[in-house]
């Protein structure tokens, strides 16, 4: 084994320990629980009227006495934020509290303007829910302990001056943004299960429209509690909290590393220390931040400036009626309605915008169901292949592209009837992506529609046969695969505009005529 830090001293990273991951975990079971914080897409902050659109604002410019924590400033509850948490609780099969309230969570830290955070303690808005994830083709249910609402804190930036002295800057713009925390049960058993849980949870939040789910800008943040125990044991062992994971990849790597680190500690006859560790993306390891031998005493007490909240059944029913079709239901519908494979349907429904773009492209078709299915499959193939490739290359989202759902539909219609094929079709799609022009316009301007003139096809076939005597001799000598080379040359000669079936038939006729 090669993973050590504060317990021992080896600087090798996950590149080394991943080789031993599968063999090292056979004797132990990993126990993981996740705490996910998601910023809510409300127009104003949690307890004041300041806007939540702060990312591009000057530091400390989107503030008021409430989010600055000034004495005498009175908070007021953002109803839309409460509604979003109720909606999320319903989507996650949770029990919704009839009455809930806010508490003061007291702890001293520079990014906490008031010296306490307004959060929820013993009566969260939602509790006892669950989320099903896919584990190697099987559904696994992950329990949801609670979903509660609180305010985000300010942002600290740690710097160093020209003399090498450390200092920190505080930007209060983020302070007070509504923050929903979803706490899972310790039902997760591997880094991959954790990744699947986060993917499913983020997709649900995006479908509901309650959060962007972006980890890059901090709108979707995850802390993990992880421990190991002997395989078959039901006892919970000492857990470690991991922070500073800002991507799904980081979560996976941090949990994988920490599993092996804890196994090595136990195998060396030492004990795992209860502590908070941070993930170092550069070094590929977790590093100790602070020990946590005892639970922190946050001295919770009811927020005296805010009344309890009644969530009556009629309001719950109103919120429930607004819950849209969620990813799992949409995936199943895509498979049954459009005849898609489960893999393709999963990719298309992981993102609300991707699913929306796809259905806009498919559109409403009054044709026969079989024809609709073929069209839907064709659109899915072009989206998941060439279109996604173009988007990734440009680094943009699909709705930022000039290639609209309507244009994609027109393009697949042209491919379906054979107007454009093969390389010519790819060229048209690329030009549509660049210009936003109609596929018919691009094909006509570049002379790309499929050749229907038999004389032109005959001429191209004869030229290729004359220019490639060796391939001709190979075919006549019994090497039938040579026909593929000659077909490729004809397609190149016609810039992909020839019908491959027609060309193959012409080639065989010409070559058979040469055998005598």
JSON list of N, CA, C and O in Angstrom, two decimals, residues 40-46 48-54 62 78 80-81 84 177-178 210:
[
{"chain": "A", "resi": 40, "resn": "UNK", "atom": "N", "xyz": [-30.89, 28.07, -4.14]},
{"chain": "A", "resi": 40, "resn": "UNK", "atom": "CA", "xyz": [-32.21, 28.07, -4.77]},
{"chain": "A", "resi": 40, "resn": "UNK", "atom": "C", "xyz": [-32.36, 29.24, -5.74]},
{"chain": "A", "resi": 40, "resn": "UNK", "atom": "O", "xyz": [-31.82, 30.32, -5.52]},
{"chain": "A", "resi": 41, "resn": "UNK", "atom": "N", "xyz": [-33.13, 28.99, -6.80]},
{"chain": "A", "resi": 41, "resn": "UNK", "atom": "CA", "xyz": [-33.30, 29.98, -7.86]},
{"chain": "A", "resi": 41, "resn": "UNK", "atom": "C", "xyz": [-34.44, 30.96, -7.56]},
{"chain": "A", "resi": 41, "resn": "UNK", "atom": "O", "xyz": [-35.37, 31.14, -8.35]},
{"chain": "A", "resi": 42, "resn": "UNK", "atom": "N", "xyz": [-34.34, 31.61, -6.42]},
{"chain": "A", "resi": 42, "resn": "UNK", "atom": "CA", "xyz": [-35.29, 32.67, -6.10]},
{"chain": "A", "resi": 42, "resn": "UNK", "atom": "C", "xyz": [-34.74, 34.00, -6.60]},
{"chain": "A", "resi": 42, "resn": "UNK", "atom": "O", "xyz": [-33.53, 34.13, -6.84]},
{"chain": "A", "resi": 43, "resn": "UNK", "atom": "N", "xyz": [-35.61, 34.98, -6.76]},
{"chain": "A", "resi": 43, "resn": "UNK", "atom": "CA", "xyz": [-35.15, 36.29, -7.23]},
{"chain": "A", "resi": 43, "resn": "UNK", "atom": "C", "xyz": [-34.46, 37.07, -6.12]},
{"chain": "A", "resi": 43, "resn": "UNK", "atom": "O", "xyz": [-33.58, 37.88, -6.39]},
{"chain": "A", "resi": 44, "resn": "UNK", "atom": "N", "xyz": [-34.89, 36.86, -4.88]},
{"chain": "A", "resi": 44, "resn": "UNK", "atom": "CA", "xyz": [-34.29, 37.60, -3.76]},
{"chain": "A", "resi": 44, "resn": "UNK", "atom": "C", "xyz": [-33.73, 36.63, -2.73]},
{"chain": "A", "resi": 44, "resn": "UNK", "atom": "O", "xyz": [-33.99, 35.42, -2.77]},
{"chain": "A", "resi": 45, "resn": "UNK", "atom": "N", "xyz": [-32.95, 37.16, -1.81]},
{"chain": "A", "resi": 45, "resn": "UNK", "atom": "CA", "xyz": [-32.29, 36.34, -0.80]},
{"chain": "A", "resi": 45, "resn": "UNK", "atom": "C", "xyz": [-33.30, 35.79, 0.21]},
{"chain": "A", "resi": 45, "resn": "UNK", "atom": "O", "xyz": [-34.49, 36.09, 0.17]},
{"chain": "A", "resi": 46, "resn": "UNK", "atom": "N", "xyz": [-32.78, 34.97, 1.11]},
{"chain": "A", "resi": 46, "resn": "UNK", "atom": "CA", "xyz": [-33.64, 34.22, 2.01]},
{"chain": "A", "resi": 46, "resn": "UNK", "atom": "C", "xyz": [-34.40, 35.11, 2.98]},
{"chain": "A", "resi": 46, "resn": "UNK", "atom": "O", "xyz": [-35.58, 34.90, 3.24]},
{"chain": "A", "resi": 48, "resn": "UNK", "atom": "N", "xyz": [-34.08, 38.78, 3.06]},
{"chain": "A", "resi": 48, "resn": "UNK", "atom": "CA", "xyz": [-34.12, 40.20, 2.68]},
{"chain": "A", "resi": 48, "resn": "UNK", "atom": "C", "xyz": [-34.45, 40.31, 1.21]},
{"chain": "A", "resi": 48, "resn": "UNK", "atom": "O", "xyz": [-34.61, 39.30, 0.52]},
{"chain": "A", "resi": 49, "resn": "UNK", "atom": "N", "xyz": [-34.56, 41.51, 0.70]},
{"chain": "A", "resi": 49, "resn": "UNK", "atom": "CA", "xyz": [-34.98, 41.72, -0.69]},
{"chain": "A", "resi": 49, "resn": "UNK", "atom": "C", "xyz": [-33.81, 41.89, -1.65]},
{"chain": "A", "resi": 49, "resn": "UNK", "atom": "O", "xyz": [-34.02, 42.21, -2.82]},
{"chain": "A", "resi": 50, "resn": "UNK", "atom": "N", "xyz": [-32.57, 41.68, -1.20]},
{"chain": "A", "resi": 50, "resn": "UNK", "atom": "CA", "xyz": [-31.41, 41.78, -2.10]},
{"chain": "A", "resi": 50, "resn": "UNK", "atom": "C", "xyz": [-31.51, 40.71, -3.19]},
{"chain": "A", "resi": 50, "resn": "UNK", "atom": "O", "xyz": [-31.92, 39.58, -2.91]},
{"chain": "A", "resi": 51, "resn": "UNK", "atom": "N", "xyz": [-31.13, 41.04, -4.43]},
{"chain": "A", "resi": 51, "resn": "UNK", "atom": "CA", "xyz": [-31.19, 40.04, -5.50]},
{"chain": "A", "resi": 51, "resn": "UNK", "atom": "C", "xyz": [-30.16, 38.93, -5.28]},
{"chain": "A", "resi": 51, "resn": "UNK", "atom": "O", "xyz": [-29.12, 39.14, -4.65]},
{"chain": "A", "resi": 52, "resn": "UNK", "atom": "N", "xyz": [-30.46, 37.75, -5.82]},
{"chain": "A", "resi": 52, "resn": "UNK", "atom": "CA", "xyz": [-29.55, 36.61, -5.69]},
{"chain": "A", "resi": 52, "resn": "UNK", "atom": "C", "xyz": [-28.56, 36.52, -6.85]},
{"chain": "A", "resi": 52, "resn": "UNK", "atom": "O", "xyz": [-27.68, 35.66, -6.85]},
{"chain": "A", "resi": 53, "resn": "UNK", "atom": "N", "xyz": [-28.69, 37.39, -7.85]},
{"chain": "A", "resi": 53, "resn": "UNK", "atom": "CA", "xyz": [-27.79, 37.38, -9.00]},
{"chain": "A", "resi": 53, "resn": "UNK", "atom": "C", "xyz": [-26.52, 38.16, -8.63]},
{"chain": "A", "resi": 53, "resn": "UNK", "atom": "O", "xyz": [-26.39, 39.34, -8.92]},
{"chain": "A", "resi": 54, "resn": "UNK", "atom": "N", "xyz": [-25.58, 37.47, -8.00]},
{"chain": "A", "resi": 54, "resn": "UNK", "atom": "CA", "xyz": [-24.42, 38.14, -7.44]},
{"chain": "A", "resi": 54, "resn": "UNK", "atom": "C", "xyz": [-23.10, 37.75, -8.10]},
{"chain": "A", "resi": 54, "resn": "UNK", "atom": "O", "xyz": [-22.06, 38.38, -7.85]},
{"chain": "A", "resi": 62, "resn": "UNK", "atom": "N", "xyz": [-23.98, 43.72, -3.46]},
{"chain": "A", "resi": 62, "resn": "UNK", "atom": "CA", "xyz": [-25.35, 43.20, -3.41]},
{"chain": "A", "resi": 62, "resn": "UNK", "atom": "C", "xyz": [-25.65, 42.87, -1.94]},
{"chain": "A", "resi": 62, "resn": "UNK", "atom": "O", "xyz": [-25.78, 41.72, -1.55]},
{"chain": "A", "resi": 78, "resn": "UNK", "atom": "N", "xyz": [-38.57, 34.27, 2.89]},
{"chain": "A", "resi": 78, "resn": "UNK", "atom": "CA", "xyz": [-38.84, 34.19, 1.46]},
{"chain": "A", "resi": 78, "resn": "UNK", "atom": "C", "xyz": [-39.77, 32.99, 1.20]},
{"chain": "A", "resi": 78, "resn": "UNK", "atom": "O", "xyz": [-39.36, 31.83, 1.29]},
{"chain": "A", "resi": 80, "resn": "UNK", "atom": "N", "xyz": [-41.11, 31.82, -1.54]},
{"chain": "A", "resi": 80, "resn": "UNK", "atom": "CA", "xyz": [-40.76, 31.00, -2.70]},
{"chain": "A", "resi": 80, "resn": "UNK", "atom": "C", "xyz": [-39.69, 29.96, -2.34]},
{"chain": "A", "resi": 80, "resn": "UNK", "atom": "O", "xyz": [-39.75, 28.82, -2.81]},
{"chain": "A", "resi": 81, "resn": "UNK", "atom": "N", "xyz": [-38.76, 30.34, -1.48]},
{"chain": "A", "resi": 81, "resn": "UNK", "atom": "CA", "xyz": [-37.73, 29.39, -1.06]},
{"chain": "A", "resi": 81, "resn": "UNK", "atom": "C", "xyz": [-38.35, 28.23, -0.29]},
{"chain": "A", "resi": 81, "resn": "UNK", "atom": "O", "xyz": [-37.98, 27.06, -0.49]},
{"chain": "A", "resi": 84, "resn": "UNK", "atom": "N", "xyz": [-40.01, 25.94, -2.75]},
{"chain": "A", "resi": 84, "resn": "UNK", "atom": "CA", "xyz": [-39.05, 25.11, -3.48]},
{"chain": "A", "resi": 84, "resn": "UNK", "atom": "C", "xyz": [-38.62, 23.90, -2.66]},
{"chain": "A", "resi": 84, "resn": "UNK", "atom": "O", "xyz": [-38.43, 22.80, -3.20]},
{"chain": "A", "resi": 177, "resn": "UNK", "atom": "N", "xyz": [-28.15, 34.10, 0.50]},
{"chain": "A", "resi": 177, "resn": "UNK", "atom": "CA", "xyz": [-28.79, 33.40, -0.61]},
{"chain": "A", "resi": 177, "resn": "UNK", "atom": "C", "xyz": [-29.46, 32.14, -0.06]},
{"chain": "A", "resi": 177, "resn": "UNK", "atom": "O", "xyz": [-28.87, 31.41, 0.74]},
{"chain": "A", "resi": 178, "resn": "UNK", "atom": "N", "xyz": [-30.70, 31.84, -0.45]},
{"chain": "A", "resi": 178, "resn": "UNK", "atom": "CA", "xyz": [-31.38, 30.65, 0.06]},
{"chain": "A", "resi": 178, "resn": "UNK", "atom": "C", "xyz": [-30.60, 29.37, -0.26]},
{"chain": "A", "resi": 178, "resn": "UNK", "atom": "O", "xyz": [-30.19, 29.15, -1.40]},
{"chain": "A", "resi": 210, "resn": "UNK", "atom": "N", "xyz": [-35.60, 24.43, -9.33]},
{"chain": "A", "resi": 210, "resn": "UNK", "atom": "CA", "xyz": [-35.33, 25.06, -8.04]},
{"chain": "A", "resi": 210, "resn": "UNK", "atom": "C", "xyz": [-33.87, 25.44, -7.89]},
{"chain": "A", "resi": 210, "resn": "UNK", "atom": "O", "xyz": [-33.51, 26.25, -7.02]}
]
